[in-house]
Structures are given as structure tokens and as C-alpha cells.
Amino acid sequence: MPPRILTHISPQQAFIISAIVIAIMGVTMIGFGWVPHLSLILAICVLLGIGA
């Protein structure tokens, strides 16, 4: 049985998701003064939410 592709996203959707992650990390680290660990955890949670 050949492997099955689970997601099909267009380059435009990938760019939007990347921009959201970069914006989250920028706003939380620069604007809110969070340490990078918290920003990464939040970005990973957002990516998991998008993937679910």
C-alpha cells in the first residue's frame, strides 16, 4: 500500500500560516516581552490547532 498524503495545502496557504507564526512570535517577544520559549510553545499550539 503506497503512503497516503494527509494534507494538501497550496503555497498561498503555507505562506499565510508562516506569516501567522512569525507574527505571533514577533508580537509576543517584542511587544509583550515574553521569553522565546513561551512564544515557541504558543506558535506550536497554533500549528497543532491548524493541523487538527
Coordinates of C-alpha atoms in Angstrom, one line a residue:
M1 CA 0.0 0.0 0.0
P2 CA 1.6 3.3 -1.0
P3 CA 1.8 6.1 1.6
R4 CA -1.1 8.5 1.7
I5 CA -0.7 12.2 1.8
L6 CA -2.6 13.6 4.8
T7 CA -2.7 17.3 3.9
H8 CA -2.8 19.2 0.6
I9 CA -2.1 22.9 1.1
S10 CA -1.4 25.4 -1.5
P11 CA 1.7 27.6 -1.4
Q12 CA -0.6 30.6 -0.7
Q13 CA -2.0 28.8 2.4
A14 CA 1.5 27.8 3.5
F15 CA 2.7 31.5 3.2
I16 CA -0.3 32.7 5.3
I17 CA 0.4 30.1 8.0
S18 CA 4.1 31.1 8.0
A19 CA 3.2 34.7 8.3
I20 CA 0.9 34.0 11.2
V21 CA 3.6 32.1 13.1
I22 CA 6.2 34.8 12.5
A23 CA 3.7 37.5 13.6
I24 CA 2.8 35.5 16.8
M25 CA 6.4 35.2 17.7
G26 CA 7.3 38.8 16.9
V27 CA 4.4 40.3 18.8
T28 CA 4.8 38.1 21.9
M29 CA 8.6 38.5 22.1
I30 CA 8.9 42.2 21.1
G31 CA 5.5 43.6 22.1
F32 CA 4.8 41.6 25.3
G33 CA 8.4 40.9 26.3
W34 CA 7.9 37.2 26.6
V35 CA 10.8 34.8 26.7
P36 CA 11.3 32.9 23.4
H37 CA 10.3 29.6 25.0
L38 CA 6.7 30.8 25.6
S39 CA 6.5 32.2 22.1
L40 CA 7.6 28.9 20.6
I41 CA 5.1 27.0 22.7
L42 CA 2.3 29.3 21.6
A43 CA 3.3 29.0 17.9
I44 CA 3.5 25.2 18.2
C45 CA 0.0 25.2 19.8
V46 CA -1.3 27.3 16.9
L47 CA 0.2 24.9 14.3
L48 CA -1.3 21.9 16.1
G49 CA -4.7 23.7 16.1
I50 CA -4.4 24.3 12.4
G51 CA -3.4 20.7 11.7
A52 CA -6.3 19.3 13.8

